[in-house]
Coordinates of C-alpha atoms in Angstrom, one line a residue:
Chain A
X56 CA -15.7 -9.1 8.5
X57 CA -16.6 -11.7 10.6
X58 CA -14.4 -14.8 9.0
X59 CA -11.5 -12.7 8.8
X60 CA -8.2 -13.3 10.5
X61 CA -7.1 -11.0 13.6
X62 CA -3.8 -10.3 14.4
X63 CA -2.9 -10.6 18.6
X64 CA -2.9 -7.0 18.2
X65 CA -6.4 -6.4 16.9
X66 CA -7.6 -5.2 20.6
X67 CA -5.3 -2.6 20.7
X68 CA -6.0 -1.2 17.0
X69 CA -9.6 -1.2 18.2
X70 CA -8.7 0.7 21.3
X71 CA -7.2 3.1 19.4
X72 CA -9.7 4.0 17.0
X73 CA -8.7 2.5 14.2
X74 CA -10.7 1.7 10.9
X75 CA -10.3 -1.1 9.9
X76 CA -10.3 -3.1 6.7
X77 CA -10.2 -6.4 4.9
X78 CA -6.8 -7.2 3.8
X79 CA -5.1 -10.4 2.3
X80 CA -7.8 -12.1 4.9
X81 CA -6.9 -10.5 7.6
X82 CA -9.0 -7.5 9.7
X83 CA -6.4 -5.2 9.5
X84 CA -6.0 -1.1 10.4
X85 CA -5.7 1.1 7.9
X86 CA -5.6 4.2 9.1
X87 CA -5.9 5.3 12.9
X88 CA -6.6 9.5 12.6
X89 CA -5.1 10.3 9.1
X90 CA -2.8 8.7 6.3
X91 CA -1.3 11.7 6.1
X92 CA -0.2 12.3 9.1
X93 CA 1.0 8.6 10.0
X94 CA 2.8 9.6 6.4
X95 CA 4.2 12.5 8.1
X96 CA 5.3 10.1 11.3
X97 CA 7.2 7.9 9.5
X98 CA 9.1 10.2 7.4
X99 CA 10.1 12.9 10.0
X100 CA 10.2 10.7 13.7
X101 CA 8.9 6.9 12.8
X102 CA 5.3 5.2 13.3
X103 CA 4.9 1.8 14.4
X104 CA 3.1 -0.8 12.5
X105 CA 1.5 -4.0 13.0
X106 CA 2.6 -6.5 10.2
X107 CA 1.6 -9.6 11.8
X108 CA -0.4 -10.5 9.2
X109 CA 2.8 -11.4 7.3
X110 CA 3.6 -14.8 7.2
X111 CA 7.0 -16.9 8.4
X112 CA 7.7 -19.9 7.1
X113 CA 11.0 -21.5 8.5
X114 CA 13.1 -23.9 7.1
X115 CA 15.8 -26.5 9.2
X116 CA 17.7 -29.7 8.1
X117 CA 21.2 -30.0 6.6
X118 CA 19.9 -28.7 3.1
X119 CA 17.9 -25.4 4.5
X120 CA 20.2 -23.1 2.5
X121 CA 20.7 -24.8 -0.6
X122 CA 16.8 -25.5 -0.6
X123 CA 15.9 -21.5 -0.2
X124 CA 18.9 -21.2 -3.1
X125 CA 16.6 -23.2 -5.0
X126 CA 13.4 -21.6 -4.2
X127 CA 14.7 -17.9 -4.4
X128 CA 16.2 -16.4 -7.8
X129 CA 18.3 -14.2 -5.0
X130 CA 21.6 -15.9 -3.2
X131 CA 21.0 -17.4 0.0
X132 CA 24.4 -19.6 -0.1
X133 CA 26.3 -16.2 -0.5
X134 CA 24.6 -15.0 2.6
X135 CA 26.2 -15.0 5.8
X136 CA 24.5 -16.2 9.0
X137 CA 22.7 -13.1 10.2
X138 CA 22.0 -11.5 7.1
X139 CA 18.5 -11.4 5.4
X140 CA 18.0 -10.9 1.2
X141 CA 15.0 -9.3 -0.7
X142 CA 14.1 -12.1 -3.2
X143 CA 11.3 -13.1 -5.9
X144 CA 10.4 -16.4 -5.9
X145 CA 9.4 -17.6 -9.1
X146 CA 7.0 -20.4 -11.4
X147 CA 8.6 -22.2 -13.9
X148 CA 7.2 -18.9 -16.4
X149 CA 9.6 -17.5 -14.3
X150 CA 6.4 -15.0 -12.8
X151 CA 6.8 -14.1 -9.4
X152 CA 5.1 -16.5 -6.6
X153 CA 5.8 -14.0 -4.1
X154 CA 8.4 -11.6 -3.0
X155 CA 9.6 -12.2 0.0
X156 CA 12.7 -11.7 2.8
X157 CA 15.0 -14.7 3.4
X158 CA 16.7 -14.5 6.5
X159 CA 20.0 -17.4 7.1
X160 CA 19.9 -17.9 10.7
X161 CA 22.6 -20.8 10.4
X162 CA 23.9 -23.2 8.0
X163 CA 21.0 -25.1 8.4
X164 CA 18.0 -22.8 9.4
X165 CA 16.3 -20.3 7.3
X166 CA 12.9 -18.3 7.7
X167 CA 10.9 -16.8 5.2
X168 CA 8.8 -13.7 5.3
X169 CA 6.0 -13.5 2.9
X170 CA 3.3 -11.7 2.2
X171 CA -0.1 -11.7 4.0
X172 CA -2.2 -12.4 1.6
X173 CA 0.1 -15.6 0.1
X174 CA 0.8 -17.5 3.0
X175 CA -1.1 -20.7 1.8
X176 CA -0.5 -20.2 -1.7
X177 CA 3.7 -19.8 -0.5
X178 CA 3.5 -23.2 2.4
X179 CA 2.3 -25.1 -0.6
X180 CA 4.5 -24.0 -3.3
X181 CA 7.5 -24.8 -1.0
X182 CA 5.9 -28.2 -0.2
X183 CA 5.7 -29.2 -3.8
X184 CA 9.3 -27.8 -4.6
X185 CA 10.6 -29.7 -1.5
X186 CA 9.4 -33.1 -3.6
X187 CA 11.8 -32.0 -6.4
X188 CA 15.4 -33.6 -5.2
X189 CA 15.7 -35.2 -2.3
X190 CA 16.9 -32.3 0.2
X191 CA 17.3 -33.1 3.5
X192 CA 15.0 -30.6 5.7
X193 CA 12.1 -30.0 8.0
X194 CA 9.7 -27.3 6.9
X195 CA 7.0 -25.6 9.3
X196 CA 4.9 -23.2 9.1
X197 CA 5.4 -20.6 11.8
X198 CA 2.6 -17.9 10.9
X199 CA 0.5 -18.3 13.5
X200 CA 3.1 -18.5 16.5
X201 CA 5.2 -15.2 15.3
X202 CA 4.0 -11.5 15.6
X203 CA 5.7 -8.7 13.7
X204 CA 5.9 -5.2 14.1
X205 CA 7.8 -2.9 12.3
X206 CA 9.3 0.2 13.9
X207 CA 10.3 3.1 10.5
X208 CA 11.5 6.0 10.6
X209 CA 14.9 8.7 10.9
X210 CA 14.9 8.3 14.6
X211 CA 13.8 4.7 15.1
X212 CA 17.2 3.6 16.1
X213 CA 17.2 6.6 19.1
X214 CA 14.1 5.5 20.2
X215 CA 14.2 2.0 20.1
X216 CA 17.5 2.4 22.4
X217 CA 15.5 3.3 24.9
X218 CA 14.7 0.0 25.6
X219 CA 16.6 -2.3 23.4
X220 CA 19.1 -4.1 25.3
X221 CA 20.2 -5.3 21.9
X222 CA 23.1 -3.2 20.4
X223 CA 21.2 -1.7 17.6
X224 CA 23.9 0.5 16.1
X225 CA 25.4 -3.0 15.2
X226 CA 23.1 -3.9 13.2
X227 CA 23.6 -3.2 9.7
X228 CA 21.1 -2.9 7.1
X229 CA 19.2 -6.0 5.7
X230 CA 21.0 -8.2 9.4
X231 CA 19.6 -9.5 12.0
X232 CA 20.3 -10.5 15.7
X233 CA 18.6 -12.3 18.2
X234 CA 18.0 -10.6 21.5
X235 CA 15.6 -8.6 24.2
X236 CA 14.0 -5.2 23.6
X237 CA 12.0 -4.3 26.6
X238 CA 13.1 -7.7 28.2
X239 CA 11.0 -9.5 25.3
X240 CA 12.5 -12.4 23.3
X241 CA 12.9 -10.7 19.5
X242 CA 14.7 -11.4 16.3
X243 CA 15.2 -7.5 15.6
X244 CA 16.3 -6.6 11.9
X245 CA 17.4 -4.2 10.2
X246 CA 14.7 -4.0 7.6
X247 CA 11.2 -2.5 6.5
X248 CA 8.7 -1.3 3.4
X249 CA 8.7 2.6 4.0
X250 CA 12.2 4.1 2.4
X251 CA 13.3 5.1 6.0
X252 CA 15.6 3.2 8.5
X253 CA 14.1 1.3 10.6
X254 CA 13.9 -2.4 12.3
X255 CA 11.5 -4.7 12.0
X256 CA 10.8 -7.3 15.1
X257 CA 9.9 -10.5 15.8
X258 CA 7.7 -11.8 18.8
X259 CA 5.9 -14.7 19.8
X260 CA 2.1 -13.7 19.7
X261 CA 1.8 -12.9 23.5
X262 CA 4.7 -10.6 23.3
X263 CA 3.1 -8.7 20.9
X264 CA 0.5 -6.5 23.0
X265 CA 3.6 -5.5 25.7
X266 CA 5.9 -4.7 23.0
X267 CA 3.5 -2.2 21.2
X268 CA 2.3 -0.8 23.9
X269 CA 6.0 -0.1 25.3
X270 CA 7.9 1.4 21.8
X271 CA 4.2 3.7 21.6
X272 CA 4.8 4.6 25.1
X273 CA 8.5 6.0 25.0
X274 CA 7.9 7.1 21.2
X275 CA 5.0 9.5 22.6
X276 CA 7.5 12.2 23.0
X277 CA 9.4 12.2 20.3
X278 CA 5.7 12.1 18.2
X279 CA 5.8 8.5 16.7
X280 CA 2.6 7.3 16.0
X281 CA 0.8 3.8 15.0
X282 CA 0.2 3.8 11.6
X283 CA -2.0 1.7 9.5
X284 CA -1.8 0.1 6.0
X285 CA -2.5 3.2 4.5
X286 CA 0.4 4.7 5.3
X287 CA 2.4 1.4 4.8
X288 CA 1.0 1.6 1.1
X289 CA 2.0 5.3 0.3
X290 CA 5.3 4.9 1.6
X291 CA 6.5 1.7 -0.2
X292 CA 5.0 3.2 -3.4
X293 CA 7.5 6.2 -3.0
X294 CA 10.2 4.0 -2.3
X295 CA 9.2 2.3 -5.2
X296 CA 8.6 -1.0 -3.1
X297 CA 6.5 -3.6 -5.1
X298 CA 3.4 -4.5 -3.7
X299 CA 2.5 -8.0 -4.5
X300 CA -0.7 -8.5 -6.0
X301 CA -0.2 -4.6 -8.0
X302 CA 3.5 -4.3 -9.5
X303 CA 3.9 -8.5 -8.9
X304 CA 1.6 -11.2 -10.1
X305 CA 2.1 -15.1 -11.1
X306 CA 2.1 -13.2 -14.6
X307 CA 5.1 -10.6 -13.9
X308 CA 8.7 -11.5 -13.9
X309 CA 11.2 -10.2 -12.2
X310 CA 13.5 -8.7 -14.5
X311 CA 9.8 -6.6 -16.3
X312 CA 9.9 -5.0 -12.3
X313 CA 13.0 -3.7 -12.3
X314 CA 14.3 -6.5 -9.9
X315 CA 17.2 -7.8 -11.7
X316 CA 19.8 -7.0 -9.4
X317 CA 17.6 -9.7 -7.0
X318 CA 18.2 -12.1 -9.9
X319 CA 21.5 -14.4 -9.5
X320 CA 21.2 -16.6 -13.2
X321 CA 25.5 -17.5 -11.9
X322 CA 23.2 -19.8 -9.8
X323 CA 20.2 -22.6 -9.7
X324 CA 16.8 -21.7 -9.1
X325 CA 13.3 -22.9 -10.0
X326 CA 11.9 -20.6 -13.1
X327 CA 15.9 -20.0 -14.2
X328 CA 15.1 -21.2 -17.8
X329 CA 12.3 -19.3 -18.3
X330 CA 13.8 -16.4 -17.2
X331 CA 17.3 -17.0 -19.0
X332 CA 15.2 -17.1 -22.2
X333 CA 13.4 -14.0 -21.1
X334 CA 16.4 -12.0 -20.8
X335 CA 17.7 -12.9 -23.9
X336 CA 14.9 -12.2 -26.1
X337 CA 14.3 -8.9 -24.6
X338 CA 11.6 -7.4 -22.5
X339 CA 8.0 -6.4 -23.8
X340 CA 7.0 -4.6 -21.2
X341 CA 8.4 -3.1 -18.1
X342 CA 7.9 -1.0 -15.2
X343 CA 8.2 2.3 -14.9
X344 CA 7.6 5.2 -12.9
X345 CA 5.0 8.4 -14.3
X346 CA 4.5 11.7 -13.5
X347 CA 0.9 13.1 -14.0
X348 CA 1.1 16.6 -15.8
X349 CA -2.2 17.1 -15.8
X350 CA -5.0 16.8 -13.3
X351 CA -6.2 13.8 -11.9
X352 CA -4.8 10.8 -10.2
X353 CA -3.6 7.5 -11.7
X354 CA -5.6 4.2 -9.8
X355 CA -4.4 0.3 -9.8
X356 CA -5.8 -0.8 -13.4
X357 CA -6.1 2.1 -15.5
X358 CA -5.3 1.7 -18.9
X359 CA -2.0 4.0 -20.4
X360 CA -2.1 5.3 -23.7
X361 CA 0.4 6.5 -26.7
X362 CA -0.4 7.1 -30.5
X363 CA -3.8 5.7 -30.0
X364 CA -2.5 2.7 -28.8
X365 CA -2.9 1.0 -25.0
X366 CA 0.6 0.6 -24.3
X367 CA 0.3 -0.8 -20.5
X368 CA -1.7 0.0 -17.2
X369 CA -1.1 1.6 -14.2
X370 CA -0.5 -0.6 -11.1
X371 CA -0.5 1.4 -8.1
X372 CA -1.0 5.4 -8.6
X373 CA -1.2 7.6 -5.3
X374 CA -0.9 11.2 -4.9
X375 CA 2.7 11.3 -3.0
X376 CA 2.5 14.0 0.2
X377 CA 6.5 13.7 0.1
X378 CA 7.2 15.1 -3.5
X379 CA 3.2 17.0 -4.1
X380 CA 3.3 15.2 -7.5
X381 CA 0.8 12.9 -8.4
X382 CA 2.3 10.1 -9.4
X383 CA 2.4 6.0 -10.5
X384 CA 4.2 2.8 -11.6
X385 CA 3.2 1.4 -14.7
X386 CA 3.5 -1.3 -16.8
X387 CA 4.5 0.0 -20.3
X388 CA 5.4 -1.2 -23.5
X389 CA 9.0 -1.0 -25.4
X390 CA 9.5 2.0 -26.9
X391 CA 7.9 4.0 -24.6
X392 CA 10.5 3.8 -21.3
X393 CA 12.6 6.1 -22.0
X394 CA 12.5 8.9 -19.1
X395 CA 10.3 12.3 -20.8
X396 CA 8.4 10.0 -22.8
X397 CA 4.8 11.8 -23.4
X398 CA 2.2 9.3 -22.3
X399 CA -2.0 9.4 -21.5
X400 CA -3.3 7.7 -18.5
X401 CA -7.3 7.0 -19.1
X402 CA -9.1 8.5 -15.8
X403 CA -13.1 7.9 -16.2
X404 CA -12.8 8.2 -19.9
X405 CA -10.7 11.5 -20.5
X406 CA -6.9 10.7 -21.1
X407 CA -4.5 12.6 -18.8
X408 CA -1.3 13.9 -20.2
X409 CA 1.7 12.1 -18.2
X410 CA 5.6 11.5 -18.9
X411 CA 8.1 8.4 -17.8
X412 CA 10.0 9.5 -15.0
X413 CA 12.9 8.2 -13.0
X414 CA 12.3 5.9 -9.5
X415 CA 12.7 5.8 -6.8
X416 CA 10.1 8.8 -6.5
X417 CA 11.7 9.1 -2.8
X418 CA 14.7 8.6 -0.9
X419 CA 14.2 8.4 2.5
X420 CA 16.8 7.9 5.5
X421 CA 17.4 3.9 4.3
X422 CA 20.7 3.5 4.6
X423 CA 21.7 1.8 1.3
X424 CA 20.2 -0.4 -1.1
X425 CA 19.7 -4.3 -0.4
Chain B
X98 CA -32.8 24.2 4.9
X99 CA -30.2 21.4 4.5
X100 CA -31.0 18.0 3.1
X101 CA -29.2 15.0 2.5
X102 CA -29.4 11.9 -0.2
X103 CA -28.9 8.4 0.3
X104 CA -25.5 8.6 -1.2
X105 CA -24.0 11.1 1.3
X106 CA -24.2 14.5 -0.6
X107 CA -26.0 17.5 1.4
X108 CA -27.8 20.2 -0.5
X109 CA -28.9 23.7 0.7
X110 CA -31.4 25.1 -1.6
X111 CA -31.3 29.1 -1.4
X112 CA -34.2 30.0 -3.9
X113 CA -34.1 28.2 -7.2
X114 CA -29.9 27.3 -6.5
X115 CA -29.1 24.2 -4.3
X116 CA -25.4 24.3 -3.4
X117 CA -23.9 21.0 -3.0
X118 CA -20.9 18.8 -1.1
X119 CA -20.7 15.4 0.7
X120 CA -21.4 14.8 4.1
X121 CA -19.3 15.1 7.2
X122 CA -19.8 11.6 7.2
X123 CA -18.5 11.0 3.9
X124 CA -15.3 12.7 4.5
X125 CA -14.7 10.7 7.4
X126 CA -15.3 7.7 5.9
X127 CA -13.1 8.6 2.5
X128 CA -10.1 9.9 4.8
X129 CA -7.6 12.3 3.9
X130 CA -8.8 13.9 0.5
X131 CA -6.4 14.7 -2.1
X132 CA -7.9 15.6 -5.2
X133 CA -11.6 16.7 -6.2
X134 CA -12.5 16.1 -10.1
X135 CA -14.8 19.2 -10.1
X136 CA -17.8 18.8 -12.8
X137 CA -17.8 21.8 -16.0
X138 CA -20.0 24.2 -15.5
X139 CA -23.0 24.6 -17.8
X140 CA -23.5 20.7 -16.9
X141 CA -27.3 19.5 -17.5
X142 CA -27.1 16.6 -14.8
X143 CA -30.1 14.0 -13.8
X144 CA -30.7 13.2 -10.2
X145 CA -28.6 10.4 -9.3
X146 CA -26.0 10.9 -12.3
X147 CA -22.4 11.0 -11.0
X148 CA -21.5 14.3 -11.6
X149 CA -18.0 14.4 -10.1
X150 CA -15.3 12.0 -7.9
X151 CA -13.7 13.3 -4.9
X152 CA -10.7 11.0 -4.2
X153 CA -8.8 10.4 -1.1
X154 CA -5.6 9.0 -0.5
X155 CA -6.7 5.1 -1.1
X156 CA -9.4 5.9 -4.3
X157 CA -11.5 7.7 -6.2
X158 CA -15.2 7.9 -5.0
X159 CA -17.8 9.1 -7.6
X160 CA -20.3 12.3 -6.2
X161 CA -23.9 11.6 -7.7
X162 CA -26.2 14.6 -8.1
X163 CA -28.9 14.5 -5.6
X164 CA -31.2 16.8 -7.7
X165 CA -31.5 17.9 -11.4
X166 CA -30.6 21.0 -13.0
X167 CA -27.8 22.7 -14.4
X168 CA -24.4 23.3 -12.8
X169 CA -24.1 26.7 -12.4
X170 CA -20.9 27.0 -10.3
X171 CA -18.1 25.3 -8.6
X172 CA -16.0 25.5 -5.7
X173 CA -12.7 26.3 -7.4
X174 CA -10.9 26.8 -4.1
X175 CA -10.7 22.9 -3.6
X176 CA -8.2 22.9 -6.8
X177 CA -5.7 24.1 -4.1
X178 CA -7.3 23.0 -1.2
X179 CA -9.3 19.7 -1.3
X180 CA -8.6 19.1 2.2
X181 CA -11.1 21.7 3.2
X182 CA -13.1 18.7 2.5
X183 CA -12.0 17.6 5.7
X184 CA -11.8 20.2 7.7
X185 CA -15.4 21.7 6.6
X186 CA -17.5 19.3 4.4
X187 CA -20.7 21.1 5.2
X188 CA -20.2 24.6 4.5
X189 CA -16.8 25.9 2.9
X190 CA -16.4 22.3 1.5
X191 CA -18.9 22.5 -0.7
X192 CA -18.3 21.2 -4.3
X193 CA -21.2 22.5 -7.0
X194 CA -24.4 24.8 -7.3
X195 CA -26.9 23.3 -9.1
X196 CA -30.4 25.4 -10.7
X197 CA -32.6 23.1 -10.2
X198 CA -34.9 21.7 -12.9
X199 CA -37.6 19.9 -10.2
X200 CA -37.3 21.3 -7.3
X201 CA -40.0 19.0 -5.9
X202 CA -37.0 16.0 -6.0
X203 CA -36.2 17.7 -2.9
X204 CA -38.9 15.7 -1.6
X205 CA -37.1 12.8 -1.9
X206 CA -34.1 13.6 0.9
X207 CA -33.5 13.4 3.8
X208 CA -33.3 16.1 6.8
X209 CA -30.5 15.6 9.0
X210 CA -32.3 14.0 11.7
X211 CA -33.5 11.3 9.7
X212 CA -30.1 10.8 7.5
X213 CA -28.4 10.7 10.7
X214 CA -30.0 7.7 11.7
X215 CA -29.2 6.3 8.5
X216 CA -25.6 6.7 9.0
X217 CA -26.4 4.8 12.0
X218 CA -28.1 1.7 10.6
X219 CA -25.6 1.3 7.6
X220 CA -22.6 1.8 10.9
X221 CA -24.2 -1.2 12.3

């Protein structure tokens, strides 16, 4: 794993016996004594992750928000400074670059948060659309300055008070404020991956050691733990939470994930055509959620199966500890999304009875939807 | 007498019957188990055929028969309890018995001394 990047709190996963793992380039933890339990953390207390592997892009000049309008299919216009929107941002197919967070600092300063694994692929794609009009704004890439760590769970907010001398009950869901937690400089939101409440925070690098080491230390006795990608993973696919790469792809559109409501058409936005004309010819295929009824568990890729047809493919498939059912999100053809439709998922050759079922598969303490 | 095979299954050969699991190492490495595909019995299996998966909460690992023979029996307890994988890989965590067709295979494993330093080198 020698090439791979570290994040400035790779010491302290090591120090804590983490495994570690190759992830989106980065050496990242994945688990530190069991998924399960770090599952467990998150639902009941919180667990503390590491997400500075995610990459910040930020945005300034007189045309930062109408750029991001341009570059997201959600509204960042609409947004008032302080609050932060889940959006896709789309090719001209109109299939998702990456999903990402847009935060509107000001009227003219934005950051984006995007995912790990597409930080080069997203600084380029913004530097090309930048060249389409003639906007008016200074773009930088911030990755490597900014650490992250997100802090999930029902009593995230009682902890974090502990040493927060931001007001943290003032912060609503999907807002932001700048201020100190633990005497540390942080942008502290109101966001995360897991289902649960929680905040996410933003350090500069050297912060980032300190700040862990503090929210571990007065989270010991309430029983938060660190928890690794593992956990991270099983959560957001309860949640229903797209992981990029599995439910998203340059291939996928928004409105075939389920992510319409992050779709504003009343406005412009690179890939608007394509997906106007998507939406008004009708989807092909779709996701959905299934429930296994027979043994075996559904894995990233396998194929899914009605009337002897391959009518889609699983793209992320997990046992869930939350609900005991084993369960995935699927691509699957018209015709067959209709919740209690009987469907086969092919597990090493034998076809495994399943059915469509509603999602979310878990609602956690979140307190509403973005 | 217990023996182990290059891809982290231990046997423990009682007569002409060698029951089977994966390592404690293996269950440490795969993580919190979840499910354990269990093979049919009255199986006629190869040495070195996958015979079952075991998977954990990120994947599904395959479990290749160390020896050959017929499967005689399997542990039907990890249906409601694959986590005694974790807890107790080398003894109530077991997955199949297996008659053996060529016993001399056994030959070809490991004992623990030297499969532990095998661990070691593919650790490093």
């Amino acid at each position: 794993m020698g090439d791979l990047k570290k994040t400035p709190l790779y010491h302290e996963h090591l120090r804590l016996g983490a495994r570690m793992v190759e992830f989106g380039g980065w050496e990242m933890p994945v688990q530190y004594e069991s998924i399960i339990e770090e599952h467990k953390a998150v639902r009941t207390v919180a667990g503390l992750f590491d997400v500075s592997h995610m990459g910040e892009i930020s945005i300034k000049g007189n045309d930062a928000v109408a750029f991001a309008d341009y570059l997201v299919t959600n509204s960042v216009s609409t947004l008032k400074n302080g609050e932060i929107c889940y959006t896709p941002m789309c090719n001209e197919k109109g299939g998702v670059v990456d999903d990402l967070l847009v935060y509107r600092i000001s009227n003219s300063e934005v950051m984006l948060v995007v995912n790990a694994s597409n930080i080069d692929k997203d600084y380029n794609w913004v530097l090309e659309r930048a060249k389409d009009r003639d906007f008016s704004i200074t773009l930088s890439n911030i990755s490597n300055q900014t650490a992250q760590l997100a802090f999930q769970g029902p009593k995230a907010e009682e902890i974090l008070k502990e040493i927060s001398q931001v007001m943290l009950d003032e912060i609503s869901f999907y807002h932001f404020t700048r201020g100190k937690v633990n005497g540390i400089d942080c942008i502290v939101s109101r966001t995360g991956y897991t289902g649960e409440d929680g905040f996410e925070l933003y350090v500069s690098t050297e912060a980032a050691v300190p700040l862990w080491r503090k929210i571990l230390e007065v989270g010991a006795s309430y029983g938060v733990k660190p928890a690794g990608l593992g956990a991270r993973d099983l959560l957001r696919f309860e949640a229903c939470y797209m992981l990029y790469g599995n439910e998203l792809t340059d291939e996928i559109t928004p409105l075939e994930a389920g992510l319409k409501w992050a779709v504003k058409f009343e406005k412009e936005f690179y890939g608007r055509q394509a997906l106007l004309e998507q939406r008004e010819k009708g989807l092909e295929k779709r996701l959905r959620g299934l429930e296994l009824l027979d043994k075996g568990i559904a894995r990233h890729g396998y194929e899914i199966y009605a009337d002897d047809k391959n009518i889609g493919w699983v793209s992320s498939g997990m046992l869930s500890p939350s609900t005991g059912k084993r369960l995935a999100l699927a691509y699957v053809k018209k015709s067959y999304w209709k919740a209690g439709t009987e469907v086969f998922v092919k597990i090493r050759n034998k076809l495994v009875k399943a059915q469509v079922v509603k999602t979310p598969f878990y609602r956690g303490s979140v307190k509403s939807k973005a | 007498m217990k023996k182990y095979a290059k891809t982290h299954e231990w046997v423990h050969v009682e007569g002409n019957v060698a029951t089977v699991g994966i390592s404690n190492y293996a269950q440490e490495h795969l993580g919190d188990i979840v499910y354990v595909e269990l093979p049919e019995v009255g199986k006629e299996v190869t040495k070195g055929d996958t015979i079952c998966s075991v998977e954990s909460v990120k994947a599904a690992s395959d479990v290749y028969s160390p020896l050959s023979g017929k499967v005689v029996e399997v542990n039907e307890e990890l249906d409601s309890a694959p986590e005694t994988i974790n807890s107790d890989a080398e003894k109530s965590g077991w997955i199949f018995k297996l008659e053996l067709s060529d016993p001399a295979e056994l030959d070809g494993l490991m004992d623990e001394e030297e499969y532990k330093k095998y661990c070691e080198e593919e650790e490093a």
